Amino acid sequence: MEISNAELDVMQVIWRDHPASSAEIVARLDNKRWHEKTVKTFLSRLVKKGALTFEKEGRSYLYSPAISQQDYQLKESRSIISRLFNGRVSPLVAGFAKQSKLSKDDIEDLKQIIQDWEKNND
Amino acid sequence: MEISNAELDVMQVIWRDHPASSAEIVARLDNKRWHEKTVKTFLSRLVKKGALTFEKEGRSYLYSPAISQQDYQLKESRSIISRLFNGRVSPLVAGFAKQSKLSKDDIEDLKQIIQDWEKNND
DNA sequence: TTCTAAAGATTACGCCTGTAATCAAATTTG
DNA sequence: CAAATTTGATTACAGGCGTAATCTTTAGAA
């Protein structure tokens, strides 16, 4: 199931809090400059693609994600890392490092990840 | 400049070695099951997009990348990390760790990256 | 020299995407 | 109750993408 760029923005606000009505979703997407009709189109398409489910509430729908954000993040990151870096994650991190896109917090997180990995794998 | 999935496969073989004629490129893409005409379409589109340049050699063209693979990798990884993880790279690595997609080599690479970072930033 | 094959240019075509407008039904408002 | 509004469904439409086929020109083969 492929989620397009614009559709992903819709998914994000639904992941944050759901179920959500279309009115609510439109409201949360206020920063994007989409017409309400546009957002509704995305909702329909996402339902059709199986990325969202809905339940009826009166005359309108309450939408919920059909895939978790975690699962989606993982699927996408694996896909790009296999396409761009032959499946290895470290070259990506190295690229970030070279461009000074790593913060102190990132470094701390990475250390923790390494420590956890070593506890389980040594 | 957006490079599509199929186009990226074409770019990859050109990045590996260039300049390259269309015949050569078609040959290198043998594993994909694309018709020669299809590959030529991708070449034209990539030139039009500014991702490839070419020089004439007799009746045919020799193609070369107009963007480096490094630059492209970086641009794409930044884009996905900002879209999926709010710009932080460590959650991506954490996801890989949780799915046991980190190898001993990855861990060694990460340690080295951290060490280099600390040398420059402390 | 005439025919053919090969290269790039142009055209094709259905599906996806971004961006809505229109339609039909139901509900709220006056 | 009649009118206006709101909801989802359907339709629209241009540009990108995957996947070639056809056209045009030219170089090599017979």
PDB file of N, CA and C in Angstrom, chain A residues 9-10 23 28 42 61-62 80 85 91 94 98:
ATOM      1  N   ASP A   9       0.873  13.402   5.135  1.00  0.00           N
ATOM      2  CA  ASP A   9       0.573  14.496   6.056  1.00  0.00           C
ATOM      3  C   ASP A   9      -0.771  14.269   6.743  1.00  0.00           C
ATOM      4  N   VAL A  10      -1.696  13.708   5.993  1.00  0.00           N
ATOM      5  CA  VAL A  10      -3.000  13.411   6.587  1.00  0.00           C
ATOM      6  C   VAL A  10      -2.856  12.296   7.622  1.00  0.00           C
ATOM      7  N   ALA A  23     -13.945  16.762   9.870  1.00  0.00           N
ATOM      8  CA  ALA A  23     -13.868  18.175  10.265  1.00  0.00           C
ATOM      9  C   ALA A  23     -12.656  18.406  11.160  1.00  0.00           C
ATOM     10  N   ARG A  28      -7.003  20.190  11.959  1.00  0.00           N
ATOM     11  CA  ARG A  28      -5.612  19.944  12.348  1.00  0.00           C
ATOM     12  C   ARG A  28      -4.640  20.228  11.213  1.00  0.00           C
ATOM     13  N   PHE A  42      -8.267  13.090   0.006  1.00  0.00           N
ATOM     14  CA  PHE A  42      -7.194  12.270   0.562  1.00  0.00           C
ATOM     15  C   PHE A  42      -7.763  11.218   1.510  1.00  0.00           C
ATOM     16  N   TYR A  61     -18.083  10.314   9.405  1.00  0.00           N
ATOM     17  CA  TYR A  61     -17.190   9.195   9.692  1.00  0.00           C
ATOM     18  C   TYR A  61     -16.157   9.576  10.741  1.00  0.00           C
ATOM     19  N   LEU A  62     -15.746   8.570  11.478  1.00  0.00           N
ATOM     20  CA  LEU A  62     -14.604   8.730  12.375  1.00  0.00           C
ATOM     21  C   LEU A  62     -13.490   7.843  11.840  1.00  0.00           C
ATOM     22  N   ILE A  80      13.968   2.932   1.841  1.00  0.00           N
ATOM     23  CA  ILE A  80      14.920   3.914   1.323  1.00  0.00           C
ATOM     24  C   ILE A  80      16.357   3.470   1.576  1.00  0.00           C
ATOM     25  N   PHE A  85      21.293   2.841   0.010  1.00  0.00           N
ATOM     26  CA  PHE A  85      22.540   2.475   0.679  1.00  0.00           C
ATOM     27  C   PHE A  85      22.754   0.979   0.750  1.00  0.00           C
ATOM     28  N   PRO A  91      25.927   4.135   6.616  1.00  0.00           N
ATOM     29  CA  PRO A  91      26.308   5.195   5.664  1.00  0.00           C
ATOM     30  C   PRO A  91      25.364   6.391   5.717  1.00  0.00           C
ATOM     31  N   ALA A  94      26.450   8.331   8.655  1.00  0.00           N
ATOM     32  CA  ALA A  94      27.725   8.981   8.333  1.00  0.00           C
ATOM     33  C   ALA A  94      27.495  10.229   7.491  1.00  0.00           C
ATOM     34  N   LYS A  98      28.616  13.994   8.463  1.00  0.00           N
ATOM     35  CA  LYS A  98      29.472  14.856   7.663  1.00  0.00           C
ATOM     36  C   LYS A  98      28.844  16.223   7.437  1.00  0.00           C
TER      37      LYS A  98
END
